[in-house]
XYZ file of N, CA and C in Angstrom:
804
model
N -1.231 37.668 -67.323
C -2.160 37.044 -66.378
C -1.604 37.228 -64.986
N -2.549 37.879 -64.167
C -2.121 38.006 -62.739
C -1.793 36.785 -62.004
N -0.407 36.593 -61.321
C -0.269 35.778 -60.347
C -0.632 35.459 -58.704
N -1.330 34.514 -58.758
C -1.352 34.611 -57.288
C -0.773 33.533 -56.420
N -0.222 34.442 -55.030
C 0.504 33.085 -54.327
C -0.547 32.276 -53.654
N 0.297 30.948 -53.826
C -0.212 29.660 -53.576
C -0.907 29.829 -52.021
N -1.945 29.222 -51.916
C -1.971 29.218 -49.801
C -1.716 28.239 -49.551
N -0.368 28.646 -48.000
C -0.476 27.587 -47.404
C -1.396 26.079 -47.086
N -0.357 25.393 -47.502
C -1.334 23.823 -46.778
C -1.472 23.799 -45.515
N -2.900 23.909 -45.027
C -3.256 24.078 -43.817
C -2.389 22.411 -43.080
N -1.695 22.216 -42.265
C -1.222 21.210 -41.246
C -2.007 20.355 -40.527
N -2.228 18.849 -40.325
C -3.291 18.733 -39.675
C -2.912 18.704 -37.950
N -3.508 19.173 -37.299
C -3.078 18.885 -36.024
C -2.146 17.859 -35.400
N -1.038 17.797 -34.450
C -0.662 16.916 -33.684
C -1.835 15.607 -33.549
N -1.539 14.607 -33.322
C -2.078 13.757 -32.449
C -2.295 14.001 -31.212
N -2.677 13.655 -30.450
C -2.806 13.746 -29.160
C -1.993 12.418 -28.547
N -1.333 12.477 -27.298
C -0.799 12.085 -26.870
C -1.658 10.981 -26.124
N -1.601 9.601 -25.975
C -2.491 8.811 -25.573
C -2.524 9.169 -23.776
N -3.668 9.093 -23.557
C -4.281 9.128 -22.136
C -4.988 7.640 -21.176
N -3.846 7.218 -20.430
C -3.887 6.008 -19.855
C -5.390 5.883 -18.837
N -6.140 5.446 -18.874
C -7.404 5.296 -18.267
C -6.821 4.933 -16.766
N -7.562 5.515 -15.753
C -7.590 6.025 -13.888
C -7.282 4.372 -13.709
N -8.399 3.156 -14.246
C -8.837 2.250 -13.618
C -7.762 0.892 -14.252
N -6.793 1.329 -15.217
C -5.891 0.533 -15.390
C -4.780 -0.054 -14.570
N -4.354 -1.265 -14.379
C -3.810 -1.558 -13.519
C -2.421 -1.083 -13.721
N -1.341 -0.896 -12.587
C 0.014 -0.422 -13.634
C 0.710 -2.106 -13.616
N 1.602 -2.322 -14.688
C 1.714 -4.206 -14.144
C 2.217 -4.364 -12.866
N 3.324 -3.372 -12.138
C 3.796 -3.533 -10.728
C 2.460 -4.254 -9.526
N 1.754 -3.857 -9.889
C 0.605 -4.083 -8.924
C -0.359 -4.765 -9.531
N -0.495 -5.658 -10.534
C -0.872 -6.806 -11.231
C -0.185 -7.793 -11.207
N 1.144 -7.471 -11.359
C 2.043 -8.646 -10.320
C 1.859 -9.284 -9.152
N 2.101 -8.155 -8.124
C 1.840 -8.171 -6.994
C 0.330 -9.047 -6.368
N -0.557 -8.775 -7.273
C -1.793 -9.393 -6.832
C -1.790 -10.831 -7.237
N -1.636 -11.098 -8.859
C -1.001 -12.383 -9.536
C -0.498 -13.160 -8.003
N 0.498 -12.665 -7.341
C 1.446 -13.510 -6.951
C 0.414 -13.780 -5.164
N -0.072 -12.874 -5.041
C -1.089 -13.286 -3.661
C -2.105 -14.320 -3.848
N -2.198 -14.224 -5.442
C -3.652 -14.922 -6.043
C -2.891 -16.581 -5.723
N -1.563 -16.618 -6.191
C -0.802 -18.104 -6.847
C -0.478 -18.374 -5.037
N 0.182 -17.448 -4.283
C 0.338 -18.230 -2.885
C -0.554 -19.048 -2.273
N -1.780 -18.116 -2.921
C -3.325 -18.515 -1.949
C -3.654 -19.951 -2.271
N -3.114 -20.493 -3.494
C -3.388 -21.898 -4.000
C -3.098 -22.721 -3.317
N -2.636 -22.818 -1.768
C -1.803 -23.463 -0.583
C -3.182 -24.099 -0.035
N -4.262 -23.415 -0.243
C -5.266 -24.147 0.639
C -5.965 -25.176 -0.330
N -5.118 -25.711 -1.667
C -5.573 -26.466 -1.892
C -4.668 -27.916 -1.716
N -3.639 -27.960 -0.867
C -2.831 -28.219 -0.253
C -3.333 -29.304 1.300
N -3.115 -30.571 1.499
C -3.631 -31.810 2.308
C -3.564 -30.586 3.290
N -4.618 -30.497 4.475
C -4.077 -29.885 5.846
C -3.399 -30.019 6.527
N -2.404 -30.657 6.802
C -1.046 -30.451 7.591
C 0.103 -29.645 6.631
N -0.049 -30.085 5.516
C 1.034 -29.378 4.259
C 0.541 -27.476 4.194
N -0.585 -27.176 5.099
C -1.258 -26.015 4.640
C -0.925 -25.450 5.955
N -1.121 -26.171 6.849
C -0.796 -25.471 8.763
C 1.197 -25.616 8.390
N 1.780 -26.502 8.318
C 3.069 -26.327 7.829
C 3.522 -25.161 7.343
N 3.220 -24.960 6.107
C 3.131 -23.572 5.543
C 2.703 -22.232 6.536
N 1.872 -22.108 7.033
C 1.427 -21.236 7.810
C 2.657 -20.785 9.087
N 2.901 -21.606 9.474
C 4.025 -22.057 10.547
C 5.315 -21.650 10.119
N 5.935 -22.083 8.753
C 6.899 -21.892 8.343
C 7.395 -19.845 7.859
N 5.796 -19.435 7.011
C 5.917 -18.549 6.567
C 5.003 -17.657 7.326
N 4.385 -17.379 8.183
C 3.396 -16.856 9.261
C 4.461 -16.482 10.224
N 3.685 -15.174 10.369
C 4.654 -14.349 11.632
C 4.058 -14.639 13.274
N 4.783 -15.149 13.534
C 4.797 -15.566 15.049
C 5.542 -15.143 15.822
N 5.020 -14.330 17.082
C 5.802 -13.813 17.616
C 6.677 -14.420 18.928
N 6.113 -15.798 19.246
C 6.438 -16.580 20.182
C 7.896 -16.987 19.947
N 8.114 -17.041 18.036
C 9.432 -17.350 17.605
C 10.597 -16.786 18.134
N 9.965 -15.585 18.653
C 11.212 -14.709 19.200
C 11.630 -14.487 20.940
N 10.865 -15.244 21.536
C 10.122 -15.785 22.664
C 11.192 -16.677 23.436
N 12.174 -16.220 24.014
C 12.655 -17.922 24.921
C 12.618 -17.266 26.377
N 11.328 -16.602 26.809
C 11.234 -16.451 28.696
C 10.735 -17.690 28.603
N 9.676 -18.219 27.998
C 8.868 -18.629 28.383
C 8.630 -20.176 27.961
N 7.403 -20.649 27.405
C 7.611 -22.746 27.204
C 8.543 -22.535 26.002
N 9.588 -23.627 25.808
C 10.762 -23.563 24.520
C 9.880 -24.133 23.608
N 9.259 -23.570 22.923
C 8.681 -24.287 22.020
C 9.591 -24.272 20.622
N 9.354 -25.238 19.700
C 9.865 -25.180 18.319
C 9.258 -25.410 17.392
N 9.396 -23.929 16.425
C 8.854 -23.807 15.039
C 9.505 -24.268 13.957
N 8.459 -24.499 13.112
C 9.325 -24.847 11.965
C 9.490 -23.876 11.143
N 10.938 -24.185 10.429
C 11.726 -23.129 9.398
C 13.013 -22.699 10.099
N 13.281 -22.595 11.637
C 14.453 -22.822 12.207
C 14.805 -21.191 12.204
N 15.872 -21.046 12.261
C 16.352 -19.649 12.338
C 15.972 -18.644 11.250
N 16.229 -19.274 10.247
C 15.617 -17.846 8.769
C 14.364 -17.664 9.150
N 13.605 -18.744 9.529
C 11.821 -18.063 9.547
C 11.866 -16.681 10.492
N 12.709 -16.200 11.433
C 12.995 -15.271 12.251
C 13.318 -13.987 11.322
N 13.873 -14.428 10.105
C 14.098 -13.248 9.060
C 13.070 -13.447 8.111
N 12.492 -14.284 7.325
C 11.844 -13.754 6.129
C 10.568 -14.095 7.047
N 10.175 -14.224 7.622
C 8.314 -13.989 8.226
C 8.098 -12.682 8.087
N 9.155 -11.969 8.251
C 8.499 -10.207 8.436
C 8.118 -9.725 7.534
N 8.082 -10.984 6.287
C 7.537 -10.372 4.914
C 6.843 -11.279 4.341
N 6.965 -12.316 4.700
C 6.308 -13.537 4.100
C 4.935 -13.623 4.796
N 4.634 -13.455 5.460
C 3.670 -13.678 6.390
C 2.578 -12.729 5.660
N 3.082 -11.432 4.290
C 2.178 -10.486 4.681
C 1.632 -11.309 2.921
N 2.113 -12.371 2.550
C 1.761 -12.797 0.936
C 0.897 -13.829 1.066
N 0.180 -14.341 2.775
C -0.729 -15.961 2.992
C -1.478 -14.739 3.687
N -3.095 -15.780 2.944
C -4.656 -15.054 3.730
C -5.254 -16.094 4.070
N -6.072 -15.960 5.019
C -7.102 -17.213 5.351
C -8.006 -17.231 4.542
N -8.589 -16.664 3.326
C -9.636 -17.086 2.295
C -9.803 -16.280 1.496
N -10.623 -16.377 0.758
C -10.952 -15.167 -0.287
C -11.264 -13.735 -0.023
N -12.200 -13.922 0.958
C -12.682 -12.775 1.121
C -11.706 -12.187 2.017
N -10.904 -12.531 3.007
C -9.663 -11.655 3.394
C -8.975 -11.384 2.418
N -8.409 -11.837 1.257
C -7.693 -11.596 0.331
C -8.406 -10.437 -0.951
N -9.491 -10.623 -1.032
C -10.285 -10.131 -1.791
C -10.476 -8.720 -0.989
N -10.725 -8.419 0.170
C -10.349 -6.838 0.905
C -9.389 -6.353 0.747
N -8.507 -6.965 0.875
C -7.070 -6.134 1.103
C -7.230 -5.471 -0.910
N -7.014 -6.965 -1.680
C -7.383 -6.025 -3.096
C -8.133 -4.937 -3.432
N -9.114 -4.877 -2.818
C -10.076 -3.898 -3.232
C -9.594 -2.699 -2.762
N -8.903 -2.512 -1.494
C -8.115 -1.213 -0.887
C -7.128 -0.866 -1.647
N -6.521 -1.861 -2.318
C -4.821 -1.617 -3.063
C -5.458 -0.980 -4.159
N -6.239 -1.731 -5.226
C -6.757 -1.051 -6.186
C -6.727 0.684 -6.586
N -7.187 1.374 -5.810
C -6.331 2.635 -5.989
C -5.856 3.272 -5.286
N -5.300 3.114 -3.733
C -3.891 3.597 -3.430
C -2.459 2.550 -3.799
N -2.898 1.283 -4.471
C -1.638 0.734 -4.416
C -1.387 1.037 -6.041
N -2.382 1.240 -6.838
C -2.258 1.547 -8.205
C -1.317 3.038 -8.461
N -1.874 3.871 -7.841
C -1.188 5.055 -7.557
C 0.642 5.067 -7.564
N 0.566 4.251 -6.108
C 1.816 4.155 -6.221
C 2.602 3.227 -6.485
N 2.257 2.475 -7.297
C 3.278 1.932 -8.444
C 3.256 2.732 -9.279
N 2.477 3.373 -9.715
C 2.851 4.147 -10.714
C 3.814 5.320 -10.433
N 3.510 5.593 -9.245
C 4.555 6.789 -8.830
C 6.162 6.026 -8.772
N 6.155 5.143 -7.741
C 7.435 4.396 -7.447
C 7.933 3.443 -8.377
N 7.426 3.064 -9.446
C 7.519 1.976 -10.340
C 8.091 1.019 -9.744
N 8.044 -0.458 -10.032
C 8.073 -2.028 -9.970
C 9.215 -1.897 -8.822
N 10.269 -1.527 -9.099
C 11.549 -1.777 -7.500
C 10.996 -1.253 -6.381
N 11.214 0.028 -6.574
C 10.401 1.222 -5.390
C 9.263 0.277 -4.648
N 8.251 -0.212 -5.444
C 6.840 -0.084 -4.808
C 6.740 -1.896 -4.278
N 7.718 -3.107 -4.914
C 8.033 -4.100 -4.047
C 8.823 -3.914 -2.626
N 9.580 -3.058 -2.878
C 11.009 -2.732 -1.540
C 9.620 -1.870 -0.818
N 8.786 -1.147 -0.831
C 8.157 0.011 -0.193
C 6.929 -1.594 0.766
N 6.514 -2.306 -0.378
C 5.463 -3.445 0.419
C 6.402 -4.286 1.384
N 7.104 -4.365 1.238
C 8.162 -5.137 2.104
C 8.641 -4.829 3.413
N 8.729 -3.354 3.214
C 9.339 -2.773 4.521
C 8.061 -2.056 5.259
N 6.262 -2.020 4.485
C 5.698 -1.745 5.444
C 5.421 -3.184 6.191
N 5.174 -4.184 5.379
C 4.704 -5.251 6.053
C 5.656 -5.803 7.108
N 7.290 -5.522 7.371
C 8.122 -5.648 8.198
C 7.693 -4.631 9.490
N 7.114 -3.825 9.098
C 6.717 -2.463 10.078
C 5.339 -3.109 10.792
N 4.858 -3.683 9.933
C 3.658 -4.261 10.636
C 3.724 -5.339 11.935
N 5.011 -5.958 11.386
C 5.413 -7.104 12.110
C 5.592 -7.042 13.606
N 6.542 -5.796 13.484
C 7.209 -5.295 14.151
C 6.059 -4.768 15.504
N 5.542 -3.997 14.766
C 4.394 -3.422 15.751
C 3.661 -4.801 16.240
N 3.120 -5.891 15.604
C 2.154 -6.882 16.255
C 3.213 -7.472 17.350
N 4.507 -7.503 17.149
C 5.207 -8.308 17.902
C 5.376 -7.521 19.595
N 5.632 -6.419 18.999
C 5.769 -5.422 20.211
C 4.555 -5.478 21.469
N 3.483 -5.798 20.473
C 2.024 -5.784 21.563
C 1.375 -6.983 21.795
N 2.163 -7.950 21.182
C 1.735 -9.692 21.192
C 2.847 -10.513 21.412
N 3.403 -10.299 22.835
C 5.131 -10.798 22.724
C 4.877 -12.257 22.875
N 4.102 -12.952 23.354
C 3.817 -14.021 23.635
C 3.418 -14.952 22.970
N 2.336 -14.651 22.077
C 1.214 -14.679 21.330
C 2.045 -16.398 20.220
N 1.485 -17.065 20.249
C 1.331 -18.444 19.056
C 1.188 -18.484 18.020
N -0.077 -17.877 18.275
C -1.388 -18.020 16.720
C -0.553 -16.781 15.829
N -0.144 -17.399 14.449
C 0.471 -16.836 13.701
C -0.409 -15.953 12.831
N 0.368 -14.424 12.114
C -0.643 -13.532 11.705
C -0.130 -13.439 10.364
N -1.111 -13.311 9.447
C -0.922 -13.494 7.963
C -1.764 -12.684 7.859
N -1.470 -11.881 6.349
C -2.480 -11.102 5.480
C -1.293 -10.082 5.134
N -1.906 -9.276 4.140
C -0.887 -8.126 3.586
C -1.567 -6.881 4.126
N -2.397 -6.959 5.088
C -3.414 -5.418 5.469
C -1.960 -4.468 5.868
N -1.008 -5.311 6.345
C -0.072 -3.706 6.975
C 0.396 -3.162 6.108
N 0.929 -3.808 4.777
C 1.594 -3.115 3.573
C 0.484 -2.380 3.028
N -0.572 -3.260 2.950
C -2.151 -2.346 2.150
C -2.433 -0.946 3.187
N -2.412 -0.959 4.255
C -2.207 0.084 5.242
C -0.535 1.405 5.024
N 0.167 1.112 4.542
C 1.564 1.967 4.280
C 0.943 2.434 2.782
N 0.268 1.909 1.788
C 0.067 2.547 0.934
C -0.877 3.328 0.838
N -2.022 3.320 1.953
C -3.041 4.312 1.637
C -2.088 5.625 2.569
N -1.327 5.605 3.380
C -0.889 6.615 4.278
C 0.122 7.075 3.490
N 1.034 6.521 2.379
C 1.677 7.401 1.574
C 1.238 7.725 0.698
N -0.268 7.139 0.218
C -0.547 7.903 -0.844
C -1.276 9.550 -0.352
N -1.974 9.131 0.684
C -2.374 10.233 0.988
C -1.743 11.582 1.316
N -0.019 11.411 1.290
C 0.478 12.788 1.234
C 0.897 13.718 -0.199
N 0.098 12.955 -1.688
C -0.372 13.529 -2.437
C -1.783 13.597 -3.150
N -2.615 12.292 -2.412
C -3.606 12.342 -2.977
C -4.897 13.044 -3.391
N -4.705 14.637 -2.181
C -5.795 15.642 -2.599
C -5.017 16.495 -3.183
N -3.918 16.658 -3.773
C -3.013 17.764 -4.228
C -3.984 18.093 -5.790
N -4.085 19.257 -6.265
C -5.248 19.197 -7.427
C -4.247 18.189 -8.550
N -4.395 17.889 -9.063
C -5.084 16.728 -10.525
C -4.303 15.500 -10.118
N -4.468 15.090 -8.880
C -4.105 13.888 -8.598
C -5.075 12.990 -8.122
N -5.041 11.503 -7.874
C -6.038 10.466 -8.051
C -6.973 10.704 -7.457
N -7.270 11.682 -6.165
C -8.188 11.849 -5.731
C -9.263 13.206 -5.796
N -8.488 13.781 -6.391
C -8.919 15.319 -6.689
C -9.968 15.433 -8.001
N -10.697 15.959 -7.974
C -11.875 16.537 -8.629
C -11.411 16.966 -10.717
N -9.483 17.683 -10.389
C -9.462 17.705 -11.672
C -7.911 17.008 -11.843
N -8.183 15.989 -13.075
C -6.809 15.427 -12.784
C -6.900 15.012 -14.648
N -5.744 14.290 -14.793
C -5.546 13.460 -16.049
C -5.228 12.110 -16.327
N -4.608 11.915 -16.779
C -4.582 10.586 -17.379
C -3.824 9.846 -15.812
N -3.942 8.515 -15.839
C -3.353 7.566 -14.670
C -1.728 8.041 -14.184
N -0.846 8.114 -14.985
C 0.258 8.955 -15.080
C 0.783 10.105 -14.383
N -0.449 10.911 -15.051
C 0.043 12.478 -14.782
C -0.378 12.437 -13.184
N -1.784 11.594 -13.014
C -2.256 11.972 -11.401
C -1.118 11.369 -10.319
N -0.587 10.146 -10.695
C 0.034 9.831 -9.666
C 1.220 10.441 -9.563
N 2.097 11.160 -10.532
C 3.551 11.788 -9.888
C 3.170 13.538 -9.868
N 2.079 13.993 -9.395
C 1.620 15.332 -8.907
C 2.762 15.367 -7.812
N 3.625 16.390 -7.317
C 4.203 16.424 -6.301
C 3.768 16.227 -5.086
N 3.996 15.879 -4.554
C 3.724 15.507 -2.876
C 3.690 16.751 -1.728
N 3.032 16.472 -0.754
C 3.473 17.747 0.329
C 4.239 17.554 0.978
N 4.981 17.784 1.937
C 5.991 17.644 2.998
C 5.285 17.595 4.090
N 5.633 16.285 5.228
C 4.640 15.738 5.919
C 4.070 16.646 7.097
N 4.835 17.519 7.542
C 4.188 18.741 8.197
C 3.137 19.693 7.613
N 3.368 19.795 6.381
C 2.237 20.527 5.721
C 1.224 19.627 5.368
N 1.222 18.206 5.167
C 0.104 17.357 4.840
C -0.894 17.165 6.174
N 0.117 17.340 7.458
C -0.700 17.349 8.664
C -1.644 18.355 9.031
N -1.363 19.362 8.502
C -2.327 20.623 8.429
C -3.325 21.042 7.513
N -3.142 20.075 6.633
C -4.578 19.613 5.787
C -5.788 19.325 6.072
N -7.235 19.632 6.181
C -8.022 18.962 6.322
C -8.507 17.941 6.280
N -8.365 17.513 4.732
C -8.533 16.470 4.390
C -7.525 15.232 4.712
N -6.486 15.767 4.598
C -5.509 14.544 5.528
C -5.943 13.864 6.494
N -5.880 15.564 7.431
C -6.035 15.049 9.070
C -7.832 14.466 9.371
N -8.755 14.631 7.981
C -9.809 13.505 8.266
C -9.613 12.495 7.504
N -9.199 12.221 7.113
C -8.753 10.391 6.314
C -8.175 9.799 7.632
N -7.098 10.730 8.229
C -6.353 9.813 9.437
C -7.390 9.776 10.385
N -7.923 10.516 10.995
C -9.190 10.029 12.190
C -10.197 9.187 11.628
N -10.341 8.908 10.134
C -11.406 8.182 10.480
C -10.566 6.318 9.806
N -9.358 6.810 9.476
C -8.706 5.312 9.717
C -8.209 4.943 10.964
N -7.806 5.909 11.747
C -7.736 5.499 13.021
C -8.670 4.712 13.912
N -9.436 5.513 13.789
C -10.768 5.334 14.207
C -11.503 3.655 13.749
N -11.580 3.679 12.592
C -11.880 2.653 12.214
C -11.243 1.576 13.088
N -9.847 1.474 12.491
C -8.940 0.178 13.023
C -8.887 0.146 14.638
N -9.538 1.196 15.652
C -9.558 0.919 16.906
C -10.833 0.549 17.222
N -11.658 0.587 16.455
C -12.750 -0.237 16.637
C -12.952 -1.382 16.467
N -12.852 -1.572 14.789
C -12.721 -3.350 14.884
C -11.573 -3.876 15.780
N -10.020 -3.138 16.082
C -9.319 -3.868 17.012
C -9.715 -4.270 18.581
N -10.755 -3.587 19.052
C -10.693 -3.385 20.276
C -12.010 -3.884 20.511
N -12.809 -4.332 19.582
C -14.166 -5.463 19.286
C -14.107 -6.436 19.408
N -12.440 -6.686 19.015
C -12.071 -7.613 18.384
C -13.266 -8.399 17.160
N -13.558 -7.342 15.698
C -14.703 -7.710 15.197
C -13.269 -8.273 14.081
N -14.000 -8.683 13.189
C -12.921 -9.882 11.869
C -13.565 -8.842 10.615
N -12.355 -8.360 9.725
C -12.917 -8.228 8.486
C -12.090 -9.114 7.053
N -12.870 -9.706 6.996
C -12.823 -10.768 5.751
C -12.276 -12.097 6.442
N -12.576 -12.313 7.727
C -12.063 -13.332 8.302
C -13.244 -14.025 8.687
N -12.478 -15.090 9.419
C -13.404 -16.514 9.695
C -13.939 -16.369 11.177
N -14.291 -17.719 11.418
C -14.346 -17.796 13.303
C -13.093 -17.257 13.866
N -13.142 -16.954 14.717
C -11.772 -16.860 15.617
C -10.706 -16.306 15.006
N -11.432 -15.268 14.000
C -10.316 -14.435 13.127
C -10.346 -13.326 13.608
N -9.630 -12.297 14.456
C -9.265 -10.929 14.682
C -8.024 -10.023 14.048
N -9.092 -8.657 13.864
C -8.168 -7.940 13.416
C -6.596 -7.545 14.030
N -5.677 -7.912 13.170
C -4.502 -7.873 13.856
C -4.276 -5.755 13.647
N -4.896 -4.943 14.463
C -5.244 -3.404 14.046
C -3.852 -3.011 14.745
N -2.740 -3.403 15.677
C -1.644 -2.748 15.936
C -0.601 -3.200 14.492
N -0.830 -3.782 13.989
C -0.206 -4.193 12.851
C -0.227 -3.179 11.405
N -1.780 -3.086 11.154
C -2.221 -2.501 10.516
C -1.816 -0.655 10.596
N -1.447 -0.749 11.871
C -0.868 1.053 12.499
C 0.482 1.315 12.710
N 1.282 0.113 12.560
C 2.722 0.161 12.350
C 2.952 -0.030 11.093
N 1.832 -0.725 9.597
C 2.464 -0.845 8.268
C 1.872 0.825 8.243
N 1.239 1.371 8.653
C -0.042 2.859 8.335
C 1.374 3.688 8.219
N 2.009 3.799 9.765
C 3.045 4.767 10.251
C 4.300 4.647 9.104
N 4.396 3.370 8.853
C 6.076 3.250 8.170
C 5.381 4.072 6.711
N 4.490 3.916 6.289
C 4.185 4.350 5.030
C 3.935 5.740 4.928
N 3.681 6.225 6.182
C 3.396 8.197 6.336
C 4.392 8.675 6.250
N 5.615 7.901 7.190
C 6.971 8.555 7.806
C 7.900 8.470 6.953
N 8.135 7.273 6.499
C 9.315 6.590 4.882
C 8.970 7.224 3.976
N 7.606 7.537 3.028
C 7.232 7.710 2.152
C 8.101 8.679 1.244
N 8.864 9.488 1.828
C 9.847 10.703 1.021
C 11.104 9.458 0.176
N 11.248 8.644 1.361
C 12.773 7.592 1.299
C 12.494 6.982 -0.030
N 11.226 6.580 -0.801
C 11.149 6.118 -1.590
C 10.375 6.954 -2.705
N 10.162 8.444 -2.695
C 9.467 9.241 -3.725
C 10.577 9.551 -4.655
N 10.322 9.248 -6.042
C 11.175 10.132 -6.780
C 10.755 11.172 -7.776
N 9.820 11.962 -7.706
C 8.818 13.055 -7.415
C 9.505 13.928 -6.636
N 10.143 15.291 -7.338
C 10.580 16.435 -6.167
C 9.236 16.574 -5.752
N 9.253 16.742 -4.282
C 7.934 17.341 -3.504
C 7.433 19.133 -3.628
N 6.700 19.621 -3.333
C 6.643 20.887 -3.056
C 6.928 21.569 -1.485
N 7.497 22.402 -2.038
C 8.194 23.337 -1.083
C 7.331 23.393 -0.007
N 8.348 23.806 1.032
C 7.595 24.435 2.072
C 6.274 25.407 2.417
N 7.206 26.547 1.413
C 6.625 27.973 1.158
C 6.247 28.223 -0.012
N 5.467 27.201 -0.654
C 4.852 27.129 -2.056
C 3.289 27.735 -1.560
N 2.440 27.483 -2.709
C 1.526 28.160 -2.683
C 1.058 26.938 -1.905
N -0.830 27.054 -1.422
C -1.477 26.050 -0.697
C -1.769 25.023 -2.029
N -2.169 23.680 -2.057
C -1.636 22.599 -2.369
C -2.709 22.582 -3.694
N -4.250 23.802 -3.568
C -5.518 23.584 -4.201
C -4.742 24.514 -5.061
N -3.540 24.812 -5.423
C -3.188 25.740 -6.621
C -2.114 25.414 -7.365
N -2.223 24.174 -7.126
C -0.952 22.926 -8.143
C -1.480 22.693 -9.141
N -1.419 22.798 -10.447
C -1.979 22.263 -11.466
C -1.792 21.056 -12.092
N -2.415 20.575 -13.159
C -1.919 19.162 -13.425
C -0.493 18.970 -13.799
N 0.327 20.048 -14.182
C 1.459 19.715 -14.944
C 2.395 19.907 -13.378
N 1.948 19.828 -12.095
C 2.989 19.887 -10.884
C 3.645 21.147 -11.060
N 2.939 22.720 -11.465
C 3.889 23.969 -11.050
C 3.005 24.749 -10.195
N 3.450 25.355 -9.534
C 3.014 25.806 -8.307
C 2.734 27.483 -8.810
């Protein structure tokens, strides 16, 4: 009787490797919001215990101020150090608080995922210090204390944007899973300036924030709420200029190909 060999057992395919959905939060930045959500609980707080607060943790630039009336704040000397960050975790209401979220949502999602949980707290910290910095510079005088996180929410759309049209990253047409889009390599900030699309995201955020600043129009604010927009352009700047200090993503070269010929897996 003729023998015949056995056939191979066909294999069933790999699995596929799970694919994290665009609109998932990464927890770094579910934290982060968590903890704006729990500060905000201050306004349920008697009103003097709530202006206290404001005072204590609100960046004031008068604090730094002795030409002029000696006035005294409360919190004493440290409020001179942690306001430059504290100031950026108190909002005047929902709907200021509720903007700034809706902006973070996916440039701040992005980069937590790129910078993970250390990176992307130390990165909100030092734009909202940048913010400070700038309101103080152009409000040396100034009382009325400035709260909100717009300058850190401002450093993350300006660092995200020196990978965000790179192809299969968060903003690009072909990309993958939440993951793969956000650690696409980055450009090097001279070559991101010669981008189109860069250099129109920046004119029309520029643009924007010198309008409502110079309207003095309020977004997500109350009566007598103005945009603090030199603030918003010193957290913008620290987040364009730093952004390498905290990537750990090799970037692409100089003399790589143009940026529309990166593929999803970051080879040039």
């Amino acid at each position: 009787m003729d023998s015949h060999p056995e056939a191979p057992l066909e294999q069933p395919p790999p699995p596929e490797a799970p694919r994290e959905p665009m609109l998932t939060l990464p927890p770094a930045l579910t934290a982060y919001i968590l903890l704006l959500a729990v500060i905000h609980l201050r306004v349920l707080l008697p009103p003097e215990m709530e202006n206290w607060t404001i005072d204590v943790f609100g960046f004031i630039p008068k604090r730094y101020d002795t030409t002029l009336l000696d006035i005294t704040f409360p919190g004493g000397a440290g409020a001179k150090v942690w306001t430059f960050v504290t100031y950026s975790l108190l909002h005047a209401n929902l709907t200021h608080i509720g903007f700034n979220v809706l902006w973070l949502l996916p440039f701040g999602s992005a980069l937590a995922r790129r910078f993970g949980a250390l990176r992307f707290f130390l990165f909100m910290a030092v734009t909202a210090a940048a913010g400070a910095l700038a309101h103080l510079v152009t409000h040396e005088h100034a009382i009325a204390p400035m709260i909100g996180a717009s300058a850190s929410v401002s450093g993350t759309m300006a660092a995200a944007i020196r990978f965000a049209f790179v192809k299969g990253s968060f903003l690009s047409f072909s990309r993958g899973d939440a993951d793969a889009a956000a650690k696409v390599p980055a450009l090097p900030l001279s070559r991101a300036l010669r981008d189109g699309r860069v250099l129109g995201f920046l004119a029309v955020w520029f643009g924007v924030n010198i309008v409502f600043g110079v309207g003095s129009l309020a977004i997500g604010g109350g009566d007598n709420v103005t945009v603090a927009w030199q603030a918003h352009i010193g957290g913008f700047l620290a987040g364009l200029l730093l952004f390498s200090l905290f990537d750990p993503v090799p970037r692409v070269r100089d003399d790589a190909a143009d940026a529309s010929s990166v593929d999803q897996s970051g080879r040039v």
